[in-house]
Amino acid sequence: MNTVALTGNPNTGKTTLFNLLTGSYEYVGNWPGVTVEKKVGRLRGMQGLLVDLPGIYSLTPLSKDEGVATGYLLEENPDLLLNIVDASQLERNLYLTLQLIEYGKPMVVSLNMVDVAKSRGYEIDAKKLADKLQLPVLPIVARTGNGCEKVREAIKHGGVTPSDLQINYGDIIEQAIDKLSFALSFQTDLTMPKRWLALQFLEGNEVVTTFLEKRIDIGLLDQIYQQTVEQCRKTGLVKNHSSLQPYMRQIRSKVISEIIASCLTQKHRVEKTWTDRIDNIVTHRLWGLPIFLLFMFLAFKLTFEWVGVPLSDLLDGFLGGPFTDWLRVGMESISLSSFLQAAILDGAVAGVGGVLVFVPQIFVLFLIISFIEDSGYMARVAMVMDKIMEMIGLNGKSFIPMIIGFGCNVPGVMAARSIEQPKERLLTIILTPLMSCSARLPIYSLFVGTFFAQNQAIIVLSIYVLGIVLSLILAKLFSIFLLRHESSVFFIELPPYRMPQGRTLIRSTWEKGKGFIRKAGTFIFGGSIVIWFLSYAGPGGLDVSMNDSFLAMIGGVIAPLFTPLGFGSWEAGAALLTGFLAKEVVVSTMNIIYAAPDALSLQSLLESQFTALGAYSFMVFVLLYVPCLATVAVIRKETGSAKWTWFSVVYGLAIAYLVSFLIYEGGKLLGFA
Amino acid sequence: MLGILLNWLVGLLVFGYAGWSIYRYYKRSKKGKCAGCSVEKSCSSGCKPKS
Amino acid sequence: MVLTDVKKGQKVQIVDITNVNALIRRRLIDLDVVEGTMVKIKRVLPFGGPFTLEAGGQLFGIRRREAKMIEVSY
């Protein structure tokens, strides 16, 4: 089986090309660091796999996601490298290309964003570039799919093995390469050129160094390295620092300059681009932050008042009305037992339907998040937020995982990988679960629809803002008491804006949202049946009254704990317990417990159980208490530490209890009860 | 007769599917994101945390 | 002269980046922002916020603290 590895600088359209070539759909966005883990897809129209690697500037990794690409080249043995090069940033993109050429595998270069380059007044002669690199160079516009057919053809033909363009690094380095190659001569299992390994080692690539240390005597490695540095220093090639990297970079840059000079011409100068104009507004020194907040407010208005809720109401009417009737008639006609009828109607339909009703709202929210991601606004938000984030010991980039966390905490936690600084990364991972994910949204929707019908958007926004504010406060506290030292740094690339294409938006919205629907059909279904059974059975046998069921017993044990928070009923306790598995289950459980045929009757039942203040307190508790099972698992994986995983569970519970307590008791004192 | 059979069939379907989906969700959650990756076995880079 | 002394919109040449934080320096080098590169301050966010810089058609943001460490000349 052929394996093709897709490599290139961050934000050059690798994932877009990946989607075109494989026909699958992966997460695409317009900020550097969208792909933090490699992805594999089957190539369309031919045999073979395509591996999408995170974007890198050079093979020397700096953040965790970059290590993935270098590690891949060391451990796996791809048959072909597909190198995507951003035509509008040719010079810096070619740096990686040269390093990949040294890797010695057959290559195809696809020159992406030729349209962007043109709009900036650059003309690139792909033929001349191909001559210089001795590789096939194919101009494409991945966003529109232009030229991708040719790339497919080139892959089919197996690319071209680079050989001619071998850079001479000067006598001293070349000698060191020879020595290292000799030391490696007994390693017969190496799939990559020894020259490449030697070059990467001399450049200070830590991943390669670790790889070599397993194969060559560490003393010898160190000796060769020190000797080379010493010699370079004597001849003045390396100045005061003890790294060869600047010198080697200089040599490559010279080669690149020659290549560029032969194939790039600037036709005209573009003074003010669209990106400048938009940036003048959205990163304005005074309006920048208010514009972001306004944008978020509109997002909530759209989700909860203008589009999402009306659609949800329609769906609810259908599920609770005609659908249930048809189902009942159908089940009667095949004379299904009353036990099974109850299991299906009061269990599955109530539980799954209660969650499905919120699909329109969740999709509207995902559509907005996709827009932020694809337009290039995301990186600007990081810019605007950096000052505030710096004050609490984080950096502006931490805000990106948090925004993604609004969709789902799991990819949010993963997105923290693009943060360079370990402490800031850990803090971001731990705090991302405080971002209210879409699974929590049905719970808020249910409660605001019941208790705060007039101000739905603003109440829900207040919950989201509470999550953000608390995470900021906690970040400050944690960085003072738990993770001192290490200075905070910030660096972000600001990609040019682009108008998200309708097709891409719809696809990425669907990709984010389909998990929600799938989960409703699988896990929520299963959970609903189990919960229904617990509510149907009790110590007294089957079909007991709800208050004598197992569920009531279980919920009743923990209910007293919640009395000071304003929701001490066994129903609330049971719903919260089940919510640890997945937060939507809270709504499913409530639907089953209150045995309400539709949202309307559920709402009237809720009114008899909660006060408005208690309902708010409940929403806050749901926002903050333990991350769901999937999030806990990904935190464990990403931090690699059981200690921090437990910490994130425990502090969540503690904060949830404390804040809900303060809100409920404080609200009572102020006379809101 | 047919009615009883149908009852058993639907019951088995509903409860069987419910049990299976919970089991799968639990397993997948525990394994995290890498479980779905086709180079999971040879992958030594992304899944292992850097210490 | 350091980058923070430069007026918005003025194009300057980088003289020295060795004092910049190592992580940031690596990123700058990645973007081919090295000694000799021409940069321009596009925007400065308020309350000591980050700078938006442009070099070779590429926009990027760094903090004031780092900008202070970059030696430049006209």
CSV table of C-alpha atoms in Angstrom, one decimal, chain C:
chain,number,residue,atom,x,y,z
C,1,MET,CA,17.2,51.9,18.6
C,2,VAL,CA,14.6,49.2,19.4
C,3,LEU,CA,11.3,48.4,17.7
C,4,THR,CA,9.2,50.1,20.3
C,5,ASP,CA,10.8,53.4,19.5
C,6,VAL,CA,9.6,53.2,15.9
C,7,LYS,CA,6.4,55.0,14.8
C,8,LYS,CA,3.5,53.2,13.4
C,9,GLY,CA,3.7,52.7,9.6
C,10,GLN,CA,7.5,53.3,9.5
C,11,LYS,CA,9.6,50.6,7.8
C,12,VAL,CA,12.8,49.6,9.5
C,13,GLN,CA,15.5,47.0,9.2
C,14,ILE,CA,16.2,44.5,11.9
C,15,VAL,CA,19.8,44.7,13.3
C,16,ASP,CA,19.8,42.2,16.1
C,17,ILE,CA,17.3,39.7,17.6
C,18,THR,CA,19.6,37.7,19.9
C,19,ASN,CA,18.1,39.2,23.1
C,20,VAL,CA,14.6,38.1,22.2
C,21,ASN,CA,13.1,35.2,24.2
C,22,ALA,CA,14.4,31.9,22.8
C,23,LEU,CA,10.9,30.6,21.9
C,24,ILE,CA,9.9,33.8,20.2
C,25,ARG,CA,13.2,34.1,18.4
C,26,ARG,CA,12.7,30.6,16.9
C,27,ARG,CA,9.3,31.6,15.7
C,28,LEU,CA,10.7,34.8,14.1
C,29,ILE,CA,13.4,32.8,12.4
C,30,ASP,CA,10.7,30.4,11.2
C,31,LEU,CA,8.9,33.2,9.5
C,32,ASP,CA,12.2,34.4,8.0
C,33,VAL,CA,12.3,37.4,10.2
C,34,VAL,CA,16.0,37.7,10.9
C,35,GLU,CA,18.8,40.2,10.9
C,36,GLY,CA,18.4,42.3,7.8
C,37,THR,CA,14.7,41.8,7.4
C,38,MET,CA,12.5,44.9,6.8
C,39,VAL,CA,9.6,45.1,9.3
C,40,LYS,CA,6.8,47.6,9.7
C,41,ILE,CA,4.6,48.2,12.7
C,42,LYS,CA,1.0,47.9,11.5
C,43,ARG,CA,-0.9,48.4,14.7
C,44,VAL,CA,-0.4,48.7,18.5
C,45,LEU,CA,-3.1,47.5,20.9
C,46,PRO,CA,-3.9,49.6,23.9
C,47,PHE,CA,-2.8,49.3,27.5
C,48,GLY,CA,0.6,47.9,26.6
C,49,GLY,CA,-1.0,45.2,24.4
C,50,PRO,CA,0.7,43.4,21.5
C,51,PHE,CA,2.1,44.8,18.3
C,52,THR,CA,1.0,43.7,14.8
C,53,LEU,CA,4.0,43.6,12.6
C,54,GLU,CA,4.4,43.0,8.9
C,55,ALA,CA,7.5,41.5,7.2
C,56,GLY,CA,7.5,40.2,3.7
C,57,GLY,CA,3.8,40.3,3.3
C,58,GLN,CA,3.3,38.3,6.5
C,59,LEU,CA,1.4,39.7,9.4
C,60,PHE,CA,2.1,38.5,12.9
C,61,GLY,CA,1.7,39.6,16.5
C,62,ILE,CA,4.3,39.8,19.3
C,63,ARG,CA,4.2,41.5,22.8
C,64,ARG,CA,5.7,44.8,23.6
C,65,ARG,CA,8.3,43.1,25.8
C,66,GLU,CA,9.6,41.2,22.9
C,67,ALA,CA,9.4,44.2,20.5
C,68,LYS,CA,11.7,46.0,23.0
C,69,MET,CA,14.4,43.4,22.5
C,70,ILE,CA,14.5,43.8,18.7
C,71,GLU,CA,17.2,46.2,17.6
C,72,VAL,CA,16.4,48.0,14.4
C,73,SER,CA,17.7,50.9,12.3
C,74,TYR,CA,16.3,53.0,9.5
